[in-house]
Short mmCIF file of C-alpha atoms and ligand atoms in Angstrom, two decimals:
data_model
loop_
_atom_site.label_atom_id
_atom_site.label_comp_id
_atom_site.label_asym_id
_atom_site.label_seq_id
_atom_site.Cartn_x
_atom_site.Cartn_y
_atom_site.Cartn_z
CA UNK A 7 115.99 -39.18 -58.36
CA UNK A 8 114.94 -42.65 -59.33
CA UNK A 9 116.49 -45.20 -57.07
CA UNK A 10 116.51 -48.88 -58.03
CA UNK A 11 116.52 -51.67 -55.34
CA UNK A 12 117.24 -55.30 -55.53
CA UNK A 13 117.83 -58.36 -53.45
CA UNK A 14 120.27 -61.03 -54.79
CA UNK A 15 121.74 -64.32 -53.74
CA UNK A 16 120.10 -66.77 -51.26
CA UNK A 17 117.21 -65.26 -49.42
CA UNK A 18 117.48 -64.77 -45.61
CA UNK A 19 115.30 -63.21 -42.84
CA UNK A 20 115.49 -59.42 -42.77
CA UNK A 21 115.43 -58.63 -46.53
CA UNK A 22 111.91 -57.28 -46.31
CA UNK A 23 113.01 -55.06 -43.46
CA UNK A 24 115.76 -53.72 -45.73
CA UNK A 25 113.24 -53.04 -48.38
CA UNK A 26 111.01 -51.27 -45.96
CA UNK A 27 113.86 -49.02 -44.57
CA UNK A 28 115.10 -48.06 -48.07
CA UNK A 29 111.72 -47.15 -49.47
CA UNK A 30 110.82 -45.19 -46.29
CA UNK A 31 113.95 -43.33 -46.15
CA UNK A 32 114.19 -42.52 -49.92
CA UNK A 33 110.45 -41.60 -50.46
CA UNK A 34 109.69 -39.87 -47.13
CA UNK A 35 113.10 -38.59 -46.28
CA UNK A 36 114.28 -37.57 -49.73
CA UNK A 37 111.23 -37.31 -51.93
CA UNK A 38 112.65 -39.99 -54.42
CA UNK A 39 110.96 -42.64 -56.37
CA UNK A 40 112.00 -46.31 -55.54
CA UNK A 41 111.75 -49.06 -58.23
CA UNK A 42 112.09 -52.62 -56.93
CA UNK A 43 113.70 -54.94 -59.48
CA UNK A 44 112.26 -58.48 -59.35
CA UNK A 45 114.49 -61.60 -59.14
CA UNK A 46 117.81 -59.63 -58.90
CA UNK A 47 119.74 -59.80 -62.27
CA UNK A 48 116.86 -61.84 -63.90
CA UNK A 49 114.48 -58.66 -63.60
CA UNK A 50 117.32 -56.53 -65.40
CA UNK A 51 117.54 -59.19 -68.09
CA UNK A 52 113.87 -59.13 -68.91
CA UNK A 53 112.36 -56.62 -71.41
CA UNK A 54 110.56 -54.72 -70.35
CA UNK A 55 112.65 -54.76 -67.07
CA UNK A 56 110.79 -56.67 -64.40
CA UNK A 57 110.33 -53.84 -61.73
CA UNK A 58 107.64 -52.33 -59.55
CA UNK A 59 107.10 -48.98 -57.96
CA UNK A 60 107.61 -49.25 -54.14
CA UNK A 61 105.87 -46.91 -51.82
CA UNK A 62 106.08 -46.66 -48.01
CA UNK A 63 102.46 -47.72 -47.70
CA UNK A 64 102.96 -50.68 -49.94
CA UNK A 65 105.89 -51.90 -47.63
CA UNK A 66 104.48 -50.85 -44.34
CA UNK A 67 103.52 -54.31 -43.11
CA UNK A 68 106.73 -56.20 -44.29
CA UNK A 69 109.21 -55.50 -41.33
CA UNK A 70 108.64 -58.85 -39.63
CA UNK A 71 108.24 -61.02 -42.76
CA UNK A 72 110.88 -63.64 -43.99
CA UNK A 73 111.93 -63.89 -47.48
CA UNK A 74 112.04 -60.97 -49.97
CA UNK A 75 108.96 -59.50 -51.69
CA UNK A 76 111.16 -58.69 -54.64
CA UNK A 77 112.37 -62.23 -55.18
CA UNK A 78 115.91 -63.22 -55.63
CA UNK A 79 118.22 -65.58 -57.40
CA UNK A 80 121.48 -67.30 -56.47
CA UNK A 81 121.88 -68.79 -59.94
CA UNK A 82 122.56 -67.61 -63.54
CA UNK A 83 125.57 -65.29 -63.21
CA UNK A 84 125.03 -62.92 -66.26
CA UNK A 85 128.69 -63.06 -67.07
CA UNK A 86 128.38 -66.87 -67.57
CA UNK A 87 124.73 -67.44 -68.16
CA UNK A 88 123.55 -70.97 -68.87
CA UNK A 89 122.59 -71.41 -72.46
CA UNK A 90 120.24 -74.18 -73.72
CA UNK A 91 123.00 -76.18 -75.33
CA UNK A 92 124.61 -76.58 -71.92
CA UNK A 93 127.37 -73.98 -72.56
CA UNK A 94 127.27 -70.54 -70.90
CA UNK A 95 127.06 -67.20 -72.62
CA UNK A 96 127.80 -63.56 -71.52
CA UNK A 97 124.59 -61.63 -70.86
CA UNK A 98 126.17 -58.97 -68.82
CA UNK A 99 125.62 -56.17 -71.44
CA UNK A 100 121.88 -56.81 -71.54
CA UNK A 101 121.62 -56.84 -67.70
CA UNK A 102 123.78 -53.67 -67.41
CA UNK A 103 121.59 -51.94 -69.96
CA UNK A 104 118.46 -52.75 -67.90
CA UNK A 105 119.61 -50.17 -65.33
CA UNK A 106 119.32 -47.45 -68.04
CA UNK A 107 116.03 -48.91 -69.47
CA UNK A 108 114.62 -48.05 -66.07
CA UNK A 109 116.37 -44.65 -66.24
CA UNK A 110 117.77 -45.19 -62.68
CA UNK A 111 120.06 -42.57 -61.10
CA UNK A 112 121.49 -45.12 -58.64
CA UNK A 113 120.96 -48.69 -57.42
CA UNK A 114 121.05 -50.27 -53.97
CA UNK A 115 121.75 -54.02 -53.93
CA UNK A 116 121.49 -56.32 -51.01
CA UNK A 117 123.78 -59.48 -51.47
CA UNK A 118 126.38 -61.72 -50.24
CA UNK A 119 130.07 -61.68 -51.39
CA UNK A 120 129.12 -63.45 -54.75
CA UNK A 121 126.27 -61.10 -55.60
CA UNK A 122 128.16 -57.97 -54.59
CA UNK A 123 130.96 -59.09 -56.85
CA UNK A 124 128.71 -59.53 -59.84
CA UNK A 125 126.80 -56.21 -59.13
CA UNK A 126 129.99 -54.39 -58.89
CA UNK A 127 131.36 -55.80 -62.28
CA UNK A 128 127.96 -54.82 -63.71
CA UNK A 129 128.24 -51.42 -62.25
CA UNK A 130 131.67 -50.83 -63.86
CA UNK A 131 130.51 -52.24 -67.20
CA UNK A 132 127.23 -50.28 -67.25
CA UNK A 133 128.19 -47.11 -65.47
CA UNK A 134 125.93 -47.74 -62.60
CA UNK A 135 126.01 -45.91 -59.33
CA UNK A 136 125.93 -48.65 -56.72
CA UNK A 137 125.67 -49.00 -52.97
CA UNK A 138 125.79 -52.39 -51.43
CA UNK A 139 124.07 -53.86 -48.35
CA UNK A 140 125.51 -57.15 -46.97
CA UNK A 141 123.05 -60.01 -46.36
CA UNK A 142 123.86 -63.69 -46.02
CA UNK A 143 123.20 -66.25 -43.21
CA UNK A 144 126.73 -67.29 -43.71
CA UNK A 145 128.17 -63.99 -42.40
CA UNK A 146 131.19 -64.50 -44.73
CA UNK A 147 131.46 -60.91 -46.01
CA UNK A 148 134.48 -58.97 -44.62
CA UNK A 149 134.44 -55.76 -42.72
CA UNK A 150 130.97 -56.17 -41.12
CA UNK A 151 130.54 -57.91 -37.98
CA UNK A 152 126.97 -59.00 -38.92
CA UNK A 153 125.43 -59.50 -42.34
CA UNK A 154 121.60 -59.41 -42.47
CA UNK A 155 120.17 -62.82 -41.93
CA UNK A 156 122.94 -64.39 -39.85
CA UNK A 157 121.47 -63.64 -36.39
CA UNK A 158 118.22 -65.09 -37.32
CA UNK A 159 119.83 -68.19 -38.80
CA UNK A 160 121.80 -68.61 -35.52
CA UNK A 161 118.51 -68.17 -33.52
CA UNK A 162 116.95 -71.01 -35.45
CA UNK A 163 120.08 -73.31 -35.14
CA UNK A 164 120.34 -72.56 -31.49
CA UNK A 165 116.70 -73.43 -31.01
CA UNK A 166 117.34 -76.74 -32.79
CA UNK A 167 120.35 -77.49 -30.48
CA UNK A 168 118.01 -76.82 -27.48
CA UNK A 169 115.41 -79.25 -28.72
CA UNK A 170 118.08 -81.83 -29.53
CA UNK A 171 119.32 -81.71 -26.04
CA UNK A 172 116.07 -83.05 -24.56
CA UNK A 173 115.61 -85.83 -26.84
CA UNK A 174 119.34 -86.67 -26.70
CA UNK A 175 119.13 -86.93 -22.85
CA UNK A 176 115.90 -89.05 -22.88
CA UNK A 177 117.60 -91.57 -25.21
CA UNK A 178 121.23 -91.38 -24.20
CA UNK A 179 122.12 -90.62 -27.71
CA UNK A 180 124.80 -88.52 -29.68
CA UNK A 181 122.86 -86.10 -31.80
CA UNK A 182 124.74 -84.54 -34.80
CA UNK A 183 123.14 -81.26 -36.22
CA UNK A 184 124.34 -80.31 -39.65
CA UNK A 185 123.97 -76.48 -40.20
CA UNK A 186 124.52 -74.24 -43.28
CA UNK A 187 127.18 -71.71 -43.68
CA UNK A 188 128.69 -72.40 -47.09
CA UNK A 189 132.57 -72.33 -46.85
CA UNK A 190 132.43 -70.68 -43.35
CA UNK A 191 131.74 -72.05 -39.86
CA UNK A 192 130.20 -68.94 -38.38
CA UNK A 193 126.67 -70.39 -37.85
CA UNK A 194 128.03 -73.70 -36.32
CA UNK A 195 130.30 -71.69 -34.03
CA UNK A 196 127.70 -69.31 -32.83
CA UNK A 197 124.89 -71.80 -32.52
CA UNK A 198 127.16 -74.33 -30.92
CA UNK A 199 128.11 -71.88 -28.15
CA UNK A 200 124.58 -70.52 -27.70
CA UNK A 201 123.16 -74.07 -27.51
CA UNK A 202 125.85 -75.55 -25.37
CA UNK A 203 127.15 -78.25 -27.80
CA UNK A 204 129.86 -80.62 -26.87
CA UNK A 205 131.61 -80.69 -30.16
CA UNK A 206 131.63 -77.93 -32.89
CA UNK A 207 133.11 -78.91 -36.31
CA UNK A 208 133.99 -76.04 -38.68
CA UNK A 209 135.75 -76.04 -42.02
CA UNK A 210 138.55 -73.73 -40.70
CA UNK A 211 139.67 -76.13 -37.93
CA UNK A 212 140.81 -79.63 -39.25
CA UNK A 213 139.65 -82.52 -36.90
CA UNK A 214 140.37 -86.12 -36.17
CA UNK A 215 137.64 -88.66 -35.44
CA UNK A 216 139.87 -89.78 -32.50
CA UNK A 217 139.69 -86.37 -30.94
CA UNK A 218 135.85 -86.16 -31.49
CA UNK A 219 135.27 -89.55 -30.04
CA UNK A 220 137.61 -88.78 -27.09
CA UNK A 221 135.23 -85.87 -26.22
CA UNK A 222 132.22 -88.06 -26.63
CA UNK A 223 133.57 -90.91 -24.51
CA UNK A 224 134.47 -88.34 -21.80
CA UNK A 225 130.77 -87.19 -21.95
CA UNK A 226 129.42 -90.64 -21.74
CA UNK A 227 131.23 -91.21 -18.50
CA UNK A 228 129.13 -88.27 -17.07
CA UNK A 229 125.68 -87.56 -18.40
CA UNK A 230 125.66 -90.02 -21.28
CA UNK A 231 124.55 -87.95 -24.24
CA UNK A 232 126.26 -85.43 -26.57
CA UNK A 233 125.59 -82.81 -29.04
CA UNK A 234 127.68 -82.27 -32.14
CA UNK A 235 127.21 -79.34 -34.35
CA UNK A 236 128.80 -79.51 -37.76
CA UNK A 237 129.06 -76.90 -40.57
CA UNK A 238 127.88 -78.23 -43.91
CA UNK A 239 131.40 -77.66 -45.65
CA UNK A 240 133.50 -79.66 -43.11
CA UNK A 241 135.50 -82.32 -45.07
CA UNK A 242 134.81 -86.01 -44.44
CA UNK A 243 137.02 -88.11 -42.24
CA UNK A 244 139.32 -88.98 -45.03
CA UNK A 245 139.65 -85.20 -45.95
CA UNK A 246 137.13 -85.52 -48.89
CA UNK A 247 134.73 -82.63 -49.90
CA UNK A 248 131.20 -83.89 -49.23
CA UNK A 249 128.70 -82.39 -51.90
CA UNK A 250 125.85 -83.65 -53.82
CA UNK A 251 124.76 -82.57 -57.41
CA UNK A 252 121.41 -80.97 -57.97
CA UNK A 253 119.08 -81.30 -61.11
CA UNK A 254 120.81 -78.30 -62.61
CA UNK A 255 124.33 -79.81 -62.42
CA UNK A 256 125.30 -77.53 -59.57
CA UNK A 257 127.09 -79.04 -56.71
CA UNK A 258 126.03 -78.21 -53.11
CA UNK A 259 127.19 -79.12 -49.57
CA UNK A 260 125.30 -81.68 -47.56
CA UNK A 261 125.96 -85.01 -45.98
CA UNK A 262 128.74 -84.57 -43.66
CA UNK A 263 126.54 -84.84 -40.65
CA UNK A 264 125.58 -88.44 -41.55
CA UNK A 265 129.21 -89.43 -42.10
CA UNK A 266 130.24 -87.99 -38.74
CA UNK A 267 127.36 -89.76 -37.06
CA UNK A 268 128.23 -93.04 -38.58
CA UNK A 269 131.92 -92.77 -37.61
CA UNK A 270 131.04 -91.96 -34.04
CA UNK A 271 128.61 -94.87 -33.84
CA UNK A 272 131.31 -97.29 -35.37
CA UNK A 273 134.05 -96.02 -33.05
CA UNK A 274 132.24 -95.47 -29.74
CA UNK A 275 129.33 -97.79 -29.91
CA UNK A 276 126.94 -94.80 -29.15
CA UNK A 277 123.48 -94.57 -30.66
CA UNK A 278 123.52 -91.56 -33.12
CA UNK A 279 121.05 -89.58 -34.96
CA UNK A 280 121.40 -86.78 -37.55
CA UNK A 281 119.38 -83.64 -38.25
CA UNK A 282 120.10 -81.58 -41.33
CA UNK A 283 118.59 -78.16 -40.63
CA UNK A 284 118.84 -76.90 -44.16
CA UNK A 285 116.70 -74.01 -45.49
CA UNK A 286 114.68 -73.76 -42.24
CA UNK A 287 117.61 -71.48 -41.23
CA UNK A 288 116.70 -69.04 -44.00
CA UNK A 289 112.90 -68.69 -43.37
CA UNK A 290 110.71 -67.25 -40.71
CA UNK A 291 110.53 -63.90 -39.03
CA UNK A 292 113.80 -62.00 -38.69
CA UNK A 293 115.33 -61.88 -35.17
CA UNK A 294 115.28 -58.35 -33.61
CA UNK A 295 118.95 -57.71 -34.24
CA UNK A 296 118.38 -58.48 -38.05
CA UNK A 297 115.51 -55.93 -38.00
CA UNK A 298 117.59 -53.37 -36.39
CA UNK A 299 120.55 -54.09 -38.74
CA UNK A 300 118.23 -53.84 -41.79
CA UNK A 301 116.64 -50.71 -40.68
CA UNK A 302 120.10 -49.06 -39.95
CA UNK A 303 121.66 -50.31 -43.23
CA UNK A 304 118.69 -49.30 -45.34
CA UNK A 305 118.68 -45.72 -43.97
CA UNK A 306 122.36 -45.33 -44.18
CA UNK A 307 122.61 -46.84 -47.79
CA UNK A 308 120.10 -44.33 -48.88
CA UNK A 309 121.92 -41.46 -47.30
CA UNK A 310 125.24 -42.67 -49.10
CA UNK A 311 123.21 -42.23 -52.39
CA UNK A 312 122.11 -38.76 -51.31
CA UNK A 313 125.77 -37.77 -50.54
CA UNK A 314 126.89 -39.26 -53.92
CA UNK A 315 129.12 -41.80 -52.32
CA UNK A 316 129.10 -44.82 -54.54
CA UNK A 317 130.80 -48.23 -54.90
CA UNK A 318 130.48 -48.50 -50.99
CA UNK A 319 129.09 -51.09 -48.79
CA UNK A 320 127.25 -50.40 -45.52
CA UNK A 321 128.80 -52.34 -42.61
CA UNK A 322 128.32 -52.92 -38.89
CA UNK A 323 131.31 -52.18 -36.78
CA UNK A 324 131.46 -51.56 -32.99
CA UNK A 325 127.63 -51.18 -32.78
CA UNK A 326 127.37 -48.65 -35.55
CA UNK A 327 126.95 -48.33 -39.33
CA UNK A 328 129.88 -47.36 -41.36
CA UNK A 329 130.71 -47.75 -45.05
CA UNK A 330 133.65 -49.51 -46.75
CA UNK A 331 134.63 -49.90 -50.36
CA UNK A 332 132.66 -52.87 -51.92
CA UNK A 333 136.02 -53.98 -53.38
CA UNK A 334 137.58 -54.53 -50.08
CA UNK A 335 134.62 -56.24 -48.51
CA UNK A 336 134.70 -58.90 -51.34
CA UNK A 337 138.54 -59.19 -51.78
CA UNK A 338 138.91 -62.13 -49.56
CA UNK A 339 136.68 -64.78 -48.27
CA UNK A 340 135.81 -64.15 -44.53
CA UNK A 341 135.74 -67.43 -42.80
CA UNK A 342 136.17 -68.05 -39.05
CA UNK A 343 139.63 -67.12 -37.81
CA UNK A 344 140.89 -70.31 -35.74
CA UNK A 345 142.28 -67.74 -33.23
CA UNK A 346 138.83 -65.85 -32.99
CA UNK A 347 137.78 -64.82 -29.63
CA UNK A 348 134.63 -67.04 -29.87
CA UNK A 349 136.77 -70.03 -30.60
CA UNK A 350 138.64 -69.24 -27.42
CA UNK A 351 135.31 -68.96 -25.53
CA UNK A 352 134.22 -72.35 -26.86
CA UNK A 353 137.47 -74.00 -25.88
CA UNK A 354 137.28 -72.28 -22.44
CA UNK A 355 133.86 -73.98 -21.95
CA UNK A 356 135.25 -77.35 -22.75
CA UNK A 357 133.62 -77.54 -26.24
CA UNK A 358 135.86 -79.72 -28.56
CA UNK A 359 136.70 -78.78 -32.18
CA UNK A 360 138.13 -82.26 -32.86
CA UNK A 361 141.85 -80.89 -33.02
CA UNK A 362 142.52 -81.36 -29.37
CA UNK A 363 146.09 -82.60 -28.51
CA UNK A 364 146.35 -85.93 -26.82
CA UNK A 365 143.19 -87.25 -28.31
CA UNK A 366 144.49 -87.97 -31.67
O1 F6P B 5 124.67 -68.76 -48.86
C1 F6P B 5 123.44 -69.18 -48.18
C2 F6P B 5 123.14 -70.57 -48.38
O2 F6P B 5 122.05 -70.89 -47.57
C3 F6P B 5 124.36 -71.45 -47.85
O3 F6P B 5 124.53 -71.56 -46.40
C4 F6P B 5 124.09 -72.74 -48.58
O4 F6P B 5 125.27 -73.59 -48.70
C5 F6P B 5 123.42 -72.39 -49.76
O5 F6P B 5 123.04 -70.93 -49.54
C6 F6P B 5 122.17 -73.22 -50.23
O6 F6P B 5 121.86 -72.66 -51.42
P1 F6P B 5 120.46 -73.12 -52.15
O7 F6P B 5 119.44 -72.09 -51.61
O8 F6P B 5 120.73 -72.83 -53.66
O9 F6P B 5 120.23 -74.55 -51.93
#
């Protein structure tokens, strides 16, 4: 059996732990060969296909390392591949054929919803036997309580809130922390609760500046500093989407923290400062839970291949690994449910979401 393995989409802590688990289980548990494909679909597009033999000895020391030793990409969708003239072209047939160039019997791909969607389409086109592993700091893949990388990102964001607390208190300031999460507020919600924020703004709950400032005024009557955690995709005060364009013409979130801080300062007279946490949330050693998940997902994914069960994604439900159809996991975007238990927890602690009645 020749098993392919790739990591796709934005990197996150815990991917090397996945690689280690898959290689260890496949080689030592089943006696298979594992080929690691470099840079996800980019590696499958190259000729010869850009891949390397992975051995248990070769991956023995990577459990606690951030990033991915295979490399990854969150650009250049093979179905709409950027061409030199600025248009896009469909390179999916070449990428799909890369699997057969390597003479693979099956492929395990770790990715978020976007990557799993692309891999699944390639699998259908090229006759691949595919098993998916959910990874994304955004935690926006359905049917799994945790995706790999989420807990590490939350740990980093929580530490940032802790650090902001002390400097906020020293200067009697309102500190605004902008965190990642793409279109979902999972990181902001979890880190806001774990760090004891006063206000959490997430894209799933519309806010008013009046309600946010009402909470901040309430705080100023007491301890005179506040912490606001805002998810990057929260809309601006006038309902506008806040994005910037990068050098490749791709738009990305960023800048909402500064706008919120500006508005708070103008409306309350408070001194505000902004921290944009950015890619710090993706690097560094994986948190223990991500190492556990990565290990459990890796072993289970290999065993799914051994059982001939394909087009499935491993998932974490009720403290155990299960598997679900990839199609179901990516069918709908998984944002924060405004009625989620953690939203109730936060409200129960007096944390504002900016939608509080009587303050708008
Ligand atoms: O999906 C992971 C993520 O880190 C998002 O939270 C963020 O919006 C995006 O990727 C950033 O992408 P890039 O690494 O291309 O800047």
